[in-house]
PDB file of C-alpha atoms in Angstrom:
ATOM      1  CA  MET X 178       5.617  12.770   9.259  1.00  0.00           C
ATOM      2  CA  ASN X 179       2.688  14.459   7.487  1.00  0.00           C
ATOM      3  CA  GLN X 180      -0.782  13.004   7.905  1.00  0.00           C
ATOM      4  CA  TYR X 181      -2.193  10.854   5.066  1.00  0.00           C
ATOM      5  CA  PRO X 182      -4.314  13.222   2.883  1.00  0.00           C
ATOM      6  CA  GLY X 183      -6.939  10.624   1.913  1.00  0.00           C
ATOM      7  CA  ALA X 184      -8.165   9.492  -1.502  1.00  0.00           C
ATOM      8  CA  PRO X 185      -8.093  12.082  -4.330  1.00  0.00           C
ATOM      9  CA  VAL X 186     -11.305  13.433  -5.862  1.00  0.00           C
ATOM     10  CA  TRP X 187     -11.073  11.345  -9.048  1.00  0.00           C
ATOM     11  CA  VAL X 188     -11.063   8.120  -6.970  1.00  0.00           C
ATOM     12  CA  LYS X 189     -14.188   9.250  -5.094  1.00  0.00           C
ATOM     13  CA  VAL X 190     -15.952  10.153  -8.354  1.00  0.00           C
ATOM     14  CA  LEU X 191     -15.080   6.756  -9.887  1.00  0.00           C
ATOM     15  CA  GLY X 192     -16.260   5.045  -6.695  1.00  0.00           C
ATOM     16  CA  VAL X 193     -19.665   6.758  -6.893  1.00  0.00           C
ATOM     17  CA  ILE X 194     -20.002   5.841 -10.607  1.00  0.00           C
ATOM     18  CA  ALA X 195     -19.043   2.205  -9.877  1.00  0.00           C
ATOM     19  CA  ALA X 196     -21.544   2.007  -6.979  1.00  0.00           C
ATOM     20  CA  ALA X 197     -24.298   3.465  -9.216  1.00  0.00           C
ATOM     21  CA  LEU X 198     -23.526   0.911 -11.961  1.00  0.00           C
ATOM     22  CA  VAL X 199     -23.672  -1.945  -9.443  1.00  0.00           C
ATOM     23  CA  LEU X 200     -27.050  -0.685  -8.143  1.00  0.00           C
ATOM     24  CA  VAL X 201     -28.477  -0.405 -11.694  1.00  0.00           C
ATOM     25  CA  PHE X 202     -27.176  -3.891 -12.565  1.00  0.00           C
ATOM     26  CA  ALA X 203     -28.635  -5.394  -9.349  1.00  0.00           C
ATOM     27  CA  ALA X 204     -31.977  -3.608  -9.832  1.00  0.00           C
ATOM     28  CA  LEU X 205     -32.242  -4.829 -13.452  1.00  0.00           C
ATOM     29  CA  HIS X 206     -31.535  -8.427 -12.492  1.00  0.00           C
ATOM     30  CA  LEU X 207     -33.776  -8.444  -9.405  1.00  0.00           C
ATOM     31  CA  SER X 208     -36.681  -6.938 -11.377  1.00  0.00           C
ATOM     32  CA  GLY X 209     -36.318  -9.595 -14.084  1.00  0.00           C
ATOM     33  CA  HIS X 210     -35.373  -7.159 -16.849  1.00  0.00           C
ATOM     34  CA  GLY X 211     -31.952  -8.692 -17.404  1.00  0.00           C
ATOM     35  CA  MET X 212     -31.054 -10.684 -20.497  1.00  0.00           C
ATOM     36  CA  HIS X 213     -32.561 -14.157 -20.651  1.00  0.00           C
ATOM     37  CA  HIS X 214     -31.153 -16.970 -22.749  1.00  0.00           C
ATOM     38  CA  GLN X 215     -31.225 -20.730 -22.502  1.00  0.00           C
TER      39      GLN X 215
ATOM     40  CA  MET C 108      11.918  -7.366  -6.483  1.00  0.00           C
ATOM     41  CA  THR C 109      13.028  -4.615  -8.854  1.00  0.00           C
ATOM     42  CA  MET C 110      13.641  -5.326 -12.524  1.00  0.00           C
ATOM     43  CA  THR C 111      16.549  -3.973 -14.537  1.00  0.00           C
ATOM     44  CA  PRO C 112      15.715  -1.273 -17.161  1.00  0.00           C
ATOM     45  CA  PRO C 113      15.768  -3.734 -20.120  1.00  0.00           C
ATOM     46  CA  GLN C 114      13.492  -6.111 -18.178  1.00  0.00           C
ATOM     47  CA  ARG C 115      11.128  -3.226 -17.363  1.00  0.00           C
ATOM     48  CA  THR C 116      10.994  -2.201 -21.029  1.00  0.00           C
ATOM     49  CA  LEU C 117      10.292  -5.769 -22.125  1.00  0.00           C
ATOM     50  CA  ALA C 118       7.569  -6.258 -19.491  1.00  0.00           C
ATOM     51  CA  LEU C 119       5.929  -2.919 -20.334  1.00  0.00           C
ATOM     52  CA  SER C 120       6.071  -3.618 -24.090  1.00  0.00           C
ATOM     53  CA  LEU C 121       4.428  -7.017 -23.613  1.00  0.00           C
ATOM     54  CA  HIS C 122       1.767  -5.433 -21.386  1.00  0.00           C
ATOM     55  CA  VAL C 123       0.972  -2.713 -23.939  1.00  0.00           C
ATOM     56  CA  VAL C 124       0.798  -5.260 -26.785  1.00  0.00           C
ATOM     57  CA  ALA C 125      -1.493  -7.588 -24.798  1.00  0.00           C
ATOM     58  CA  SER C 126      -3.755  -4.802 -23.501  1.00  0.00           C
ATOM     59  CA  VAL C 127      -4.144  -2.915 -26.784  1.00  0.00           C
ATOM     60  CA  GLY C 128      -4.549  -6.236 -28.594  1.00  0.00           C
ATOM     61  CA  TRP C 129      -7.324  -7.166 -26.151  1.00  0.00           C
ATOM     62  CA  LEU C 130      -9.107  -3.860 -26.845  1.00  0.00           C
ATOM     63  CA  GLY C 131      -8.772  -4.340 -30.608  1.00  0.00           C
ATOM     64  CA  ALA C 132      -9.999  -7.935 -30.427  1.00  0.00           C
ATOM     65  CA  VAL C 133     -13.087  -6.882 -28.444  1.00  0.00           C
ATOM     66  CA  ALA C 134     -13.766  -4.134 -31.008  1.00  0.00           C
ATOM     67  CA  ALA C 135     -13.570  -6.756 -33.790  1.00  0.00           C
ATOM     68  CA  PHE C 136     -15.874  -9.014 -31.745  1.00  0.00           C
ATOM     69  CA  LEU C 137     -18.424  -6.176 -31.428  1.00  0.00           C
ATOM     70  CA  ALA C 138     -18.277  -5.509 -35.187  1.00  0.00           C
ATOM     71  CA  VAL C 139     -18.871  -9.211 -35.953  1.00  0.00           C
ATOM     72  CA  ALA C 140     -21.693  -9.414 -33.358  1.00  0.00           C
ATOM     73  CA  LEU C 141     -23.454  -6.328 -34.795  1.00  0.00           C
ATOM     74  CA  ALA C 142     -23.024  -7.581 -38.375  1.00  0.00           C
ATOM     75  CA  GLY C 143     -24.737 -10.833 -37.387  1.00  0.00           C
ATOM     76  CA  LEU C 144     -27.570  -9.033 -35.605  1.00  0.00           C
ATOM     77  CA  THR C 145     -28.329  -6.483 -38.293  1.00  0.00           C
ATOM     78  CA  ARG C 146     -28.153  -8.678 -41.384  1.00  0.00           C
ATOM     79  CA  THR C 147     -31.067 -10.935 -42.249  1.00  0.00           C
ATOM     80  CA  ASP C 148     -29.310 -13.576 -44.380  1.00  0.00           C
ATOM     81  CA  VAL C 149     -28.634 -16.949 -42.753  1.00  0.00           C
ATOM     82  CA  GLN C 150     -25.043 -17.230 -43.953  1.00  0.00           C
ATOM     83  CA  MET C 151     -24.024 -13.910 -42.392  1.00  0.00           C
ATOM     84  CA  ALA C 152     -25.755 -14.693 -39.079  1.00  0.00           C
ATOM     85  CA  ARG C 153     -24.185 -18.171 -38.935  1.00  0.00           C
ATOM     86  CA  ALA C 154     -20.719 -16.858 -39.869  1.00  0.00           C
ATOM     87  CA  SER C 155     -21.043 -14.179 -37.174  1.00  0.00           C
ATOM     88  CA  CYS C 156     -21.904 -16.750 -34.472  1.00  0.00           C
ATOM     89  CA  LEU C 157     -19.006 -19.037 -35.399  1.00  0.00           C
ATOM     90  CA  ALA C 158     -16.531 -16.147 -35.728  1.00  0.00           C
ATOM     91  CA  MET C 159     -17.516 -14.844 -32.280  1.00  0.00           C
ATOM     92  CA  GLN C 160     -16.668 -18.200 -30.692  1.00  0.00           C
ATOM     93  CA  THR C 161     -13.286 -18.310 -32.467  1.00  0.00           C
ATOM     94  CA  LEU C 162     -12.455 -14.713 -31.535  1.00  0.00           C
ATOM     95  CA  MET C 163     -13.501 -15.366 -27.939  1.00  0.00           C
ATOM     96  CA  TRP C 164     -11.370 -18.456 -27.285  1.00  0.00           C
ATOM     97  CA  MET C 165      -8.466 -17.951 -29.694  1.00  0.00           C
ATOM     98  CA  VAL C 166      -7.849 -14.206 -29.252  1.00  0.00           C
ATOM     99  CA  ILE C 167      -9.799 -12.423 -26.493  1.00  0.00           C
ATOM    100  CA  VAL C 168      -9.361 -14.905 -23.606  1.00  0.00           C
ATOM    101  CA  PRO C 169      -5.572 -15.417 -24.196  1.00  0.00           C
ATOM    102  CA  LEU C 170      -4.980 -11.647 -24.527  1.00  0.00           C
ATOM    103  CA  CYS C 171      -7.054 -10.980 -21.403  1.00  0.00           C
ATOM    104  CA  PHE C 172      -4.900 -13.313 -19.293  1.00  0.00           C
ATOM    105  CA  ALA C 173      -1.702 -12.054 -20.964  1.00  0.00           C
ATOM    106  CA  SER C 174      -2.680  -8.473 -20.087  1.00  0.00           C
ATOM    107  CA  LEU C 175      -3.419  -9.424 -16.468  1.00  0.00           C
ATOM    108  CA  ALA C 176      -0.165 -11.397 -16.083  1.00  0.00           C
ATOM    109  CA  THR C 177       2.110  -8.816 -17.732  1.00  0.00           C
ATOM    110  CA  GLY C 178       0.412  -6.035 -15.751  1.00  0.00           C
ATOM    111  CA  LEU C 179       1.131  -7.856 -12.482  1.00  0.00           C
ATOM    112  CA  VAL C 180       4.782  -8.381 -13.490  1.00  0.00           C
ATOM    113  CA  SER C 181       5.184  -4.741 -14.581  1.00  0.00           C
ATOM    114  CA  SER C 182       3.722  -3.303 -11.388  1.00  0.00           C
ATOM    115  CA  LEU C 183       5.415  -5.658  -8.928  1.00  0.00           C
ATOM    116  CA  GLY C 184       8.803  -5.297 -10.641  1.00  0.00           C
ATOM    117  CA  THR C 185       8.830  -1.490 -10.640  1.00  0.00           C
ATOM    118  CA  ARG C 186       8.475   1.374  -8.172  1.00  0.00           C
ATOM    119  CA  TRP C 187       4.767   1.647  -9.028  1.00  0.00           C
ATOM    120  CA  GLY C 188       3.895  -1.432  -6.974  1.00  0.00           C
ATOM    121  CA  LEU C 189       0.462  -3.074  -6.962  1.00  0.00           C
ATOM    122  CA  PHE C 190      -1.266  -1.220  -4.112  1.00  0.00           C
ATOM    123  CA  ARG C 191       0.750   2.010  -3.820  1.00  0.00           C
ATOM    124  CA  HIS C 192      -1.030   4.215  -6.359  1.00  0.00           C
ATOM    125  CA  TYR C 193      -4.788   4.507  -6.794  1.00  0.00           C
ATOM    126  CA  TRP C 194      -4.564   4.387 -10.589  1.00  0.00           C
ATOM    127  CA  VAL C 195      -2.806   0.989 -10.434  1.00  0.00           C
ATOM    128  CA  VAL C 196      -5.359  -0.363  -7.937  1.00  0.00           C
ATOM    129  CA  VAL C 197      -8.305   0.853 -10.052  1.00  0.00           C
ATOM    130  CA  LYS C 198      -6.736  -0.549 -13.249  1.00  0.00           C
ATOM    131  CA  LEU C 199      -6.133  -3.906 -11.566  1.00  0.00           C
ATOM    132  CA  GLY C 200      -9.718  -3.920 -10.277  1.00  0.00           C
ATOM    133  CA  VAL C 201     -11.194  -3.153 -13.710  1.00  0.00           C
ATOM    134  CA  THR C 202      -9.013  -5.854 -15.336  1.00  0.00           C
ATOM    135  CA  ALA C 203      -9.844  -8.463 -12.675  1.00  0.00           C
ATOM    136  CA  ILE C 204     -13.602  -7.781 -12.840  1.00  0.00           C
ATOM    137  CA  SER C 205     -13.499  -7.788 -16.667  1.00  0.00           C
ATOM    138  CA  THR C 206     -11.669 -11.147 -16.613  1.00  0.00           C
ATOM    139  CA  VAL C 207     -14.251 -12.700 -14.264  1.00  0.00           C
ATOM    140  CA  ILE C 208     -17.198 -11.400 -16.322  1.00  0.00           C
ATOM    141  CA  LEU C 209     -15.477 -12.536 -19.545  1.00  0.00           C
ATOM    142  CA  MET C 210     -15.035 -16.074 -18.229  1.00  0.00           C
ATOM    143  CA  MET C 211     -18.642 -16.151 -16.956  1.00  0.00           C
ATOM    144  CA  HIS C 212     -19.991 -15.039 -20.346  1.00  0.00           C
ATOM    145  CA  ALA C 213     -17.576 -16.907 -22.646  1.00  0.00           C
ATOM    146  CA  ARG C 214     -19.834 -19.958 -22.563  1.00  0.00           C
ATOM    147  CA  ILE C 215     -22.590 -17.856 -24.190  1.00  0.00           C
ATOM    148  CA  ALA C 216     -20.370 -17.706 -27.298  1.00  0.00           C
ATOM    149  CA  ASP C 217     -20.233 -21.529 -27.216  1.00  0.00           C
ATOM    150  CA  LEU C 218     -24.033 -21.709 -26.897  1.00  0.00           C
ATOM    151  CA  VAL C 219     -24.517 -19.322 -29.832  1.00  0.00           C
ATOM    152  CA  ALA C 220     -22.034 -21.264 -32.006  1.00  0.00           C
ATOM    153  CA  SER C 221     -23.755 -24.573 -31.230  1.00  0.00           C
ATOM    154  CA  VAL C 222     -27.135 -23.069 -32.206  1.00  0.00           C
ATOM    155  CA  ALA C 223     -25.611 -21.706 -35.441  1.00  0.00           C
ATOM    156  CA  LEU C 224     -24.410 -25.198 -36.406  1.00  0.00           C
ATOM    157  CA  GLN C 225     -27.973 -26.567 -36.393  1.00  0.00           C
ATOM    158  CA  PRO C 226     -29.189 -27.337 -39.956  1.00  0.00           C
ATOM    159  CA  ARG C 227     -32.431 -25.370 -39.388  1.00  0.00           C
ATOM    160  CA  PHE C 228     -30.687 -22.287 -38.001  1.00  0.00           C
ATOM    161  CA  SER C 229     -32.374 -18.969 -38.786  1.00  0.00           C
ATOM    162  CA  PRO C 230     -31.075 -15.378 -38.183  1.00  0.00           C
ATOM    163  CA  GLY C 231     -33.514 -14.886 -35.266  1.00  0.00           C
ATOM    164  CA  ASP C 232     -32.235 -17.882 -33.265  1.00  0.00           C
ATOM    165  CA  ALA C 233     -30.470 -17.229 -29.927  1.00  0.00           C
ATOM    166  CA  PHE C 234     -31.184 -13.543 -30.508  1.00  0.00           C
ATOM    167  CA  ASP C 235     -31.129 -12.555 -26.799  1.00  0.00           C
ATOM    168  CA  ALA C 236     -27.810 -14.314 -26.255  1.00  0.00           C
ATOM    169  CA  ARG C 237     -26.288 -12.595 -29.308  1.00  0.00           C
ATOM    170  CA  VAL C 238     -27.560  -9.200 -28.109  1.00  0.00           C
ATOM    171  CA  GLN C 239     -26.011  -9.906 -24.714  1.00  0.00           C
ATOM    172  CA  LEU C 240     -22.647 -10.698 -26.350  1.00  0.00           C
ATOM    173  CA  ALA C 241     -22.787  -7.375 -28.233  1.00  0.00           C
ATOM    174  CA  VAL C 242     -23.702  -5.480 -25.023  1.00  0.00           C
ATOM    175  CA  ASP C 243     -20.892  -7.267 -23.148  1.00  0.00           C
ATOM    176  CA  ALA C 244     -18.418  -6.272 -25.864  1.00  0.00           C
ATOM    177  CA  ALA C 245     -19.536  -2.622 -25.766  1.00  0.00           C
ATOM    178  CA  LEU C 246     -19.172  -2.528 -21.953  1.00  0.00           C
ATOM    179  CA  ALA C 247     -15.773  -4.228 -22.198  1.00  0.00           C
ATOM    180  CA  ILE C 248     -14.589  -1.566 -24.674  1.00  0.00           C
ATOM    181  CA  ALA C 249     -15.665   1.158 -22.213  1.00  0.00           C
ATOM    182  CA  ALA C 250     -13.794  -0.574 -19.356  1.00  0.00           C
ATOM    183  CA  LEU C 251     -10.651  -1.098 -21.445  1.00  0.00           C
ATOM    184  CA  LEU C 252     -10.696   2.521 -22.667  1.00  0.00           C
ATOM    185  CA  CYS C 253     -10.921   3.557 -19.000  1.00  0.00           C
ATOM    186  CA  ASN C 254      -7.853   1.405 -18.293  1.00  0.00           C
ATOM    187  CA  THR C 255      -5.980   2.882 -21.261  1.00  0.00           C
ATOM    188  CA  ALA C 256      -6.731   6.406 -20.030  1.00  0.00           C
ATOM    189  CA  LEU C 257      -5.510   5.527 -16.520  1.00  0.00           C
ATOM    190  CA  ALA C 258      -2.288   3.979 -17.870  1.00  0.00           C
ATOM    191  CA  THR C 259      -1.421   7.009 -20.001  1.00  0.00           C
ATOM    192  CA  TRP C 260      -2.685   9.722 -17.623  1.00  0.00           C
ATOM    193  CA  LYS C 261      -1.384   8.112 -14.395  1.00  0.00           C
ATOM    194  CA  PRO C 262      -3.422  10.429 -12.142  1.00  0.00           C
ATOM    195  CA  ARG C 263      -1.884  11.454  -8.815  1.00  0.00           C
ATOM    196  CA  GLY C 264      -2.987   9.850  -5.580  1.00  0.00           C
ATOM    197  CA  MET C 265      -1.290   7.393  -3.250  1.00  0.00           C
ATOM    198  CA  THR C 266      -3.015   4.797  -1.135  1.00  0.00           C
ATOM    199  CA  ARG C 267      -2.431   4.695   2.623  1.00  0.00           C
ATOM    200  CA  HIS C 268      -0.059   1.742   2.023  1.00  0.00           C
ATOM    201  CA  GLY C 269       1.904   3.672  -0.631  1.00  0.00           C
ATOM    202  CA  TRP C 270       2.046   6.769   1.569  1.00  0.00           C
ATOM    203  CA  ARG C 271       3.468   4.736   4.470  1.00  0.00           C
ATOM    204  CA  ALA C 272       5.988   2.888   2.255  1.00  0.00           C
ATOM    205  CA  THR C 273       7.239   6.173   0.769  1.00  0.00           C
ATOM    206  CA  ALA C 274       7.573   7.759   4.233  1.00  0.00           C
ATOM    207  CA  GLU C 275       9.535   4.755   5.534  1.00  0.00           C
ATOM    208  CA  ALA C 276      11.869   4.828   2.530  1.00  0.00           C
ATOM    209  CA  ARG C 277      12.858   8.464   3.257  1.00  0.00           C
TER     210      ARG C 277
END
């Protein structure tokens, strides 16, 4: 049986983009720049 | 469980209708939100707030859950499976996260509608909340377009689970 080749490049690229979006979202909220409404 | 070809066609058709309908409903929501934000007359702003609440609960939320449910049925009842191909896993993840965020933010539409029903409502009221609804809708359109691209492109790439299942089936 062949060895598992691992995740394709497009999955890794999407993973990096998703991680960057999460970091931006967290940074915005932690710094108090997120949306505020009552 | 594998579905028969007519069942597969029915499940896929329902999934396409629900998913594309969801995308169209969010686009309509964004148009209504922007119309309410950019116009200065009270009637337009109030109509926008009330229409957003109706669109949210009567169209977007039902189509969101219909898309999730029909997608689960389509993947589990066919050879694609739920965790065999990366594109299915990513699509499921985007849909699940979008559903959670939608349900967390749906109450903002209720808040905006309740403010719009006040007799002294003015176009600047609940402005931040209305901007957030427009931003949410724009992000949702991006996520749903990503899902549409994945569903039509079906990029190659099997997960470790899919790789093992395929090897065992040989």
